[in-house]
Amino acid sequence: AAQVKVSDSPAYGKLPPPAVEKKGVMVYRAGERVGFSELKYHVGWMEKHPSNGCVYAAGSGKLRAYKVAADGMLEEFSSADALGNPAHFCFSADGAWALCANYSASTLSVLPIAADGSVGAATDSKHHEAFPRPFLDRSWTLPVGGHRLEAPRRPAEPAAR
């Protein structure tokens, strides 16, 4: 798909469009571009693991693990089904798990991260949804596991005069 041009963007016209559009990430070292690491799949979110040195990417139905080569290029070495179309993910505090938020499936899936950085098969998945609570004016509740996350109510609006 062609990129949309936004004429009032601060970057508009400052960079020439690429000769060939590719999926991937630019690689920089100390603020200087050193290359382009092409990816085979659409990626919606990427994040570096807190301790194992790998980079993970969510997209196209999977969570993928990449090793970072000496030149900064990414080399995929593992992937697992995210049980949906992941839009975002985060790691547990100990880095042993990834929690994927799947957009179209409306699920949260839990995938283990092995000691070598590889991604294991999902061990759990929960459907999530936000829905209005009619007895609490303008409140939304999101059930997650055994907990409920509730958005705060807005203060009452002043009466019309």
PDB file of C-alpha atoms in Angstrom:
ATOM      1  CA  ALA A   1       0.000   0.000   0.000  1.00  0.00           C
ATOM      2  CA  ALA A   2       1.212   3.461  -0.818  1.00  0.00           C
ATOM      3  CA  GLN A   3       2.051   5.791   2.021  1.00  0.00           C
ATOM      4  CA  VAL A   4      -0.320   8.685   2.645  1.00  0.00           C
ATOM      5  CA  LYS A   5       1.294  12.096   2.210  1.00  0.00           C
ATOM      6  CA  VAL A   6       0.379  14.669   4.825  1.00  0.00           C
ATOM      7  CA  SER A   7       1.329  18.101   3.500  1.00  0.00           C
ATOM      8  CA  ASP A   8       1.209  19.835   6.897  1.00  0.00           C
ATOM      9  CA  SER A   9       3.586  17.312   8.515  1.00  0.00           C
ATOM     10  CA  PRO A  10       6.873  18.828   9.786  1.00  0.00           C
ATOM     11  CA  ALA A  11       8.789  16.204   7.750  1.00  0.00           C
ATOM     12  CA  TYR A  12       6.848  16.744   4.511  1.00  0.00           C
ATOM     13  CA  GLY A  13       9.201  17.230   1.574  1.00  0.00           C
ATOM     14  CA  LYS A  14      12.385  16.869   3.649  1.00  0.00           C
ATOM     15  CA  LEU A  15      13.042  13.232   2.765  1.00  0.00           C
ATOM     16  CA  PRO A  16      12.690  11.764  -0.704  1.00  0.00           C
ATOM     17  CA  PRO A  17      10.342   8.790  -1.009  1.00  0.00           C
ATOM     18  CA  PRO A  18      12.107   5.432  -1.244  1.00  0.00           C
ATOM     19  CA  ALA A  19      12.729   4.092  -4.750  1.00  0.00           C
ATOM     20  CA  VAL A  20      11.318   0.725  -3.653  1.00  0.00           C
ATOM     21  CA  GLU A  21       8.973   0.264  -0.708  1.00  0.00           C
ATOM     22  CA  LYS A  22      10.013  -2.565   1.629  1.00  0.00           C
ATOM     23  CA  LYS A  23       8.951  -3.907   5.006  1.00  0.00           C
ATOM     24  CA  GLY A  24      11.632  -3.538   7.616  1.00  0.00           C
ATOM     25  CA  VAL A  25      13.403  -1.328  10.112  1.00  0.00           C
ATOM     26  CA  MET A  26      16.169   1.209   9.765  1.00  0.00           C
ATOM     27  CA  VAL A  27      19.213   0.384  11.872  1.00  0.00           C
ATOM     28  CA  TYR A  28      21.056   3.221  13.594  1.00  0.00           C
ATOM     29  CA  ARG A  29      24.165   3.261  15.764  1.00  0.00           C
ATOM     30  CA  ALA A  30      24.885   6.382  17.814  1.00  0.00           C
ATOM     31  CA  GLY A  31      22.378   8.328  15.713  1.00  0.00           C
ATOM     32  CA  GLU A  32      23.960   7.337  12.383  1.00  0.00           C
ATOM     33  CA  ARG A  33      22.149   5.122   9.874  1.00  0.00           C
ATOM     34  CA  VAL A  34      24.053   1.884   9.332  1.00  0.00           C
ATOM     35  CA  GLY A  35      21.541  -0.123   7.339  1.00  0.00           C
ATOM     36  CA  PHE A  36      18.082  -1.482   6.679  1.00  0.00           C
ATOM     37  CA  SER A  37      16.964  -4.821   8.083  1.00  0.00           C
ATOM     38  CA  GLU A  38      14.262  -6.178   5.790  1.00  0.00           C
ATOM     39  CA  LEU A  39      11.443  -8.148   7.418  1.00  0.00           C
ATOM     40  CA  LYS A  40       9.261 -10.708   5.634  1.00  0.00           C
ATOM     41  CA  TYR A  41       6.120  -9.861   7.581  1.00  0.00           C
ATOM     42  CA  HIS A  42       4.071  -6.868   8.661  1.00  0.00           C
ATOM     43  CA  VAL A  43       5.068  -5.792  12.167  1.00  0.00           C
ATOM     44  CA  GLY A  44       2.847  -3.692  14.404  1.00  0.00           C
ATOM     45  CA  TRP A  45       5.076  -3.523  17.485  1.00  0.00           C
ATOM     46  CA  MET A  46       8.751  -4.236  18.269  1.00  0.00           C
ATOM     47  CA  GLU A  47      10.490  -4.310  21.602  1.00  0.00           C
ATOM     48  CA  LYS A  48      13.912  -5.300  22.944  1.00  0.00           C
ATOM     49  CA  HIS A  49      13.858  -7.938  25.653  1.00  0.00           C
ATOM     50  CA  PRO A  50      14.912  -6.570  29.063  1.00  0.00           C
ATOM     51  CA  SER A  51      17.757  -9.061  29.520  1.00  0.00           C
ATOM     52  CA  ASN A  52      18.428 -11.576  26.726  1.00  0.00           C
ATOM     53  CA  GLY A  53      19.541  -9.161  23.968  1.00  0.00           C
ATOM     54  CA  CYS A  54      16.887 -10.312  21.482  1.00  0.00           C
ATOM     55  CA  VAL A  55      14.343  -8.135  19.710  1.00  0.00           C
ATOM     56  CA  TYR A  56      10.729  -9.291  19.424  1.00  0.00           C
ATOM     57  CA  ALA A  57       8.095  -8.273  16.893  1.00  0.00           C
ATOM     58  CA  ALA A  58       4.332  -8.769  16.887  1.00  0.00           C
ATOM     59  CA  GLY A  59       2.383  -8.938  13.662  1.00  0.00           C
ATOM     60  CA  SER A  60       0.922 -11.187  10.998  1.00  0.00           C
ATOM     61  CA  GLY A  61      -0.518 -13.499  13.647  1.00  0.00           C
ATOM     62  CA  LYS A  62       2.745 -14.283  15.423  1.00  0.00           C
ATOM     63  CA  LEU A  63       5.243 -13.146  18.006  1.00  0.00           C
ATOM     64  CA  ARG A  64       8.701 -13.412  16.401  1.00  0.00           C
ATOM     65  CA  ALA A  65      12.145 -13.438  18.019  1.00  0.00           C
ATOM     66  CA  TYR A  66      15.184 -11.894  16.318  1.00  0.00           C
ATOM     67  CA  LYS A  67      18.857 -12.067  17.176  1.00  0.00           C
ATOM     68  CA  VAL A  68      20.770  -8.846  16.629  1.00  0.00           C
ATOM     69  CA  ALA A  69      23.862  -9.434  14.459  1.00  0.00           C
ATOM     70  CA  ALA A  70      27.141  -7.583  15.046  1.00  0.00           C
ATOM     71  CA  ASP A  71      26.234  -5.122  12.253  1.00  0.00           C
ATOM     72  CA  GLY A  72      22.827  -4.432  13.869  1.00  0.00           C
ATOM     73  CA  MET A  73      20.789  -6.423  11.346  1.00  0.00           C
ATOM     74  CA  LEU A  74      17.967  -8.619  12.632  1.00  0.00           C
ATOM     75  CA  GLU A  75      17.892 -12.380  12.071  1.00  0.00           C
ATOM     76  CA  GLU A  76      14.619 -14.174  12.863  1.00  0.00           C
ATOM     77  CA  PHE A  77      15.188 -17.428  14.743  1.00  0.00           C
ATOM     78  CA  SER A  78      11.888 -18.262  16.413  1.00  0.00           C
ATOM     79  CA  SER A  79       8.159 -17.548  16.238  1.00  0.00           C
ATOM     80  CA  ALA A  80       4.896 -18.753  17.730  1.00  0.00           C
ATOM     81  CA  ASP A  81       1.226 -18.234  16.999  1.00  0.00           C
ATOM     82  CA  ALA A  82      -0.177 -15.343  19.057  1.00  0.00           C
ATOM     83  CA  LEU A  83      -3.723 -16.784  18.747  1.00  0.00           C
ATOM     84  CA  GLY A  84      -4.931 -13.662  16.943  1.00  0.00           C
ATOM     85  CA  ASN A  85      -3.507 -10.620  15.205  1.00  0.00           C
ATOM     86  CA  PRO A  86      -1.192  -9.015  17.779  1.00  0.00           C
ATOM     87  CA  ALA A  87      -1.154  -5.241  17.890  1.00  0.00           C
ATOM     88  CA  HIS A  88       0.986  -4.888  21.014  1.00  0.00           C
ATOM     89  CA  PHE A  89       2.845  -6.980  23.573  1.00  0.00           C
ATOM     90  CA  CYS A  90       4.852  -6.546  26.734  1.00  0.00           C
ATOM     91  CA  PHE A  91       7.175  -8.706  28.819  1.00  0.00           C
ATOM     92  CA  SER A  92       6.642  -9.888  32.370  1.00  0.00           C
ATOM     93  CA  ALA A  93       8.912  -8.313  34.989  1.00  0.00           C
ATOM     94  CA  ASP A  94      11.219 -11.347  34.905  1.00  0.00           C
ATOM     95  CA  GLY A  95      11.238 -11.495  31.066  1.00  0.00           C
ATOM     96  CA  ALA A  96       9.994 -15.109  31.058  1.00  0.00           C
ATOM     97  CA  TRP A  97       6.626 -14.322  29.464  1.00  0.00           C
ATOM     98  CA  ALA A  98       5.146 -12.140  26.718  1.00  0.00           C
ATOM     99  CA  LEU A  99       1.567 -10.909  26.939  1.00  0.00           C
ATOM    100  CA  CYS A 100       0.134 -10.231  23.465  1.00  0.00           C
ATOM    101  CA  ALA A 101      -2.926  -8.042  22.887  1.00  0.00           C
ATOM    102  CA  ASN A 102      -4.623  -9.383  19.769  1.00  0.00           C
ATOM    103  CA  TYR A 103      -6.602  -6.766  17.901  1.00  0.00           C
ATOM    104  CA  SER A 104      -9.185  -8.509  15.724  1.00  0.00           C
ATOM    105  CA  ALA A 105      -9.592 -11.586  17.945  1.00  0.00           C
ATOM    106  CA  SER A 106     -10.043  -9.425  21.082  1.00  0.00           C
ATOM    107  CA  THR A 107      -7.831 -11.780  23.064  1.00  0.00           C
ATOM    108  CA  LEU A 108      -4.870 -11.562  25.378  1.00  0.00           C
ATOM    109  CA  SER A 109      -2.448 -14.451  24.924  1.00  0.00           C
ATOM    110  CA  VAL A 110       0.451 -15.523  27.108  1.00  0.00           C
ATOM    111  CA  LEU A 111       3.584 -16.926  25.451  1.00  0.00           C
ATOM    112  CA  PRO A 112       6.687 -18.218  27.247  1.00  0.00           C
ATOM    113  CA  ILE A 113      10.146 -16.850  26.425  1.00  0.00           C
ATOM    114  CA  ALA A 114      12.774 -19.591  26.788  1.00  0.00           C
ATOM    115  CA  ALA A 115      16.255 -19.054  28.230  1.00  0.00           C
ATOM    116  CA  ASP A 116      17.717 -19.004  24.678  1.00  0.00           C
ATOM    117  CA  GLY A 117      15.219 -16.267  23.681  1.00  0.00           C
ATOM    118  CA  SER A 118      12.935 -18.471  21.592  1.00  0.00           C
ATOM    119  CA  VAL A 119       9.172 -18.036  21.781  1.00  0.00           C
ATOM    120  CA  GLY A 120       7.118 -20.997  22.975  1.00  0.00           C
ATOM    121  CA  ALA A 121       3.539 -21.946  22.157  1.00  0.00           C
ATOM    122  CA  ALA A 122       0.844 -19.911  23.917  1.00  0.00           C
ATOM    123  CA  THR A 123      -0.052 -21.294  27.331  1.00  0.00           C
ATOM    124  CA  ASP A 124      -3.206 -19.245  27.881  1.00  0.00           C
ATOM    125  CA  SER A 125      -5.588 -16.928  26.070  1.00  0.00           C
ATOM    126  CA  LYS A 126      -8.492 -14.866  27.362  1.00  0.00           C
ATOM    127  CA  HIS A 127     -11.152 -12.988  25.455  1.00  0.00           C
ATOM    128  CA  HIS A 128     -11.433  -9.353  26.503  1.00  0.00           C
ATOM    129  CA  GLU A 129     -13.962  -6.662  25.810  1.00  0.00           C
ATOM    130  CA  ALA A 130     -14.910  -3.240  27.025  1.00  0.00           C
ATOM    131  CA  PHE A 131     -18.555  -2.611  27.650  1.00  0.00           C
ATOM    132  CA  PRO A 132     -20.642   0.208  29.147  1.00  0.00           C
ATOM    133  CA  ARG A 133     -22.038  -0.217  32.628  1.00  0.00           C
ATOM    134  CA  PRO A 134     -25.410   1.528  32.471  1.00  0.00           C
ATOM    135  CA  PHE A 135     -25.697   1.995  36.231  1.00  0.00           C
ATOM    136  CA  LEU A 136     -22.433   3.982  36.321  1.00  0.00           C
ATOM    137  CA  ASP A 137     -22.764   7.006  34.067  1.00  0.00           C
ATOM    138  CA  ARG A 138     -19.951   7.048  31.453  1.00  0.00           C
ATOM    139  CA  SER A 139     -17.988   4.188  32.993  1.00  0.00           C
ATOM    140  CA  TRP A 140     -16.284   1.355  31.133  1.00  0.00           C
ATOM    141  CA  THR A 141     -15.095  -1.958  32.525  1.00  0.00           C
ATOM    142  CA  LEU A 142     -12.472  -4.264  31.065  1.00  0.00           C
ATOM    143  CA  PRO A 143     -12.381  -7.776  32.557  1.00  0.00           C
ATOM    144  CA  VAL A 144      -8.826  -9.157  32.592  1.00  0.00           C
ATOM    145  CA  GLY A 145      -8.260 -12.571  34.142  1.00  0.00           C
ATOM    146  CA  GLY A 146      -9.821 -12.508  37.612  1.00  0.00           C
ATOM    147  CA  HIS A 147      -9.670  -8.703  37.825  1.00  0.00           C
ATOM    148  CA  ARG A 148     -11.724  -5.828  36.512  1.00  0.00           C
ATOM    149  CA  LEU A 149     -10.067  -2.653  35.313  1.00  0.00           C
ATOM    150  CA  GLU A 150     -12.521   0.198  35.513  1.00  0.00           C
ATOM    151  CA  ALA A 151     -12.206   3.615  33.916  1.00  0.00           C
ATOM    152  CA  PRO A 152     -13.029   6.437  36.314  1.00  0.00           C
ATOM    153  CA  ARG A 153     -16.333   8.219  36.006  1.00  0.00           C
ATOM    154  CA  ARG A 154     -16.362  11.724  34.678  1.00  0.00           C
ATOM    155  CA  PRO A 155     -17.492  14.389  37.104  1.00  0.00           C
ATOM    156  CA  ALA A 156     -21.136  15.289  36.751  1.00  0.00           C
ATOM    157  CA  GLU A 157     -21.795  17.964  34.141  1.00  0.00           C
ATOM    158  CA  PRO A 158     -23.411  21.168  35.432  1.00  0.00           C
ATOM    159  CA  ALA A 159     -27.120  21.494  34.760  1.00  0.00           C
ATOM    160  CA  ALA A 160     -28.091  23.643  31.790  1.00  0.00           C
ATOM    161  CA  ARG A 161     -29.398  27.103  32.749  1.00  0.00           C
TER     162      ARG A 161
END
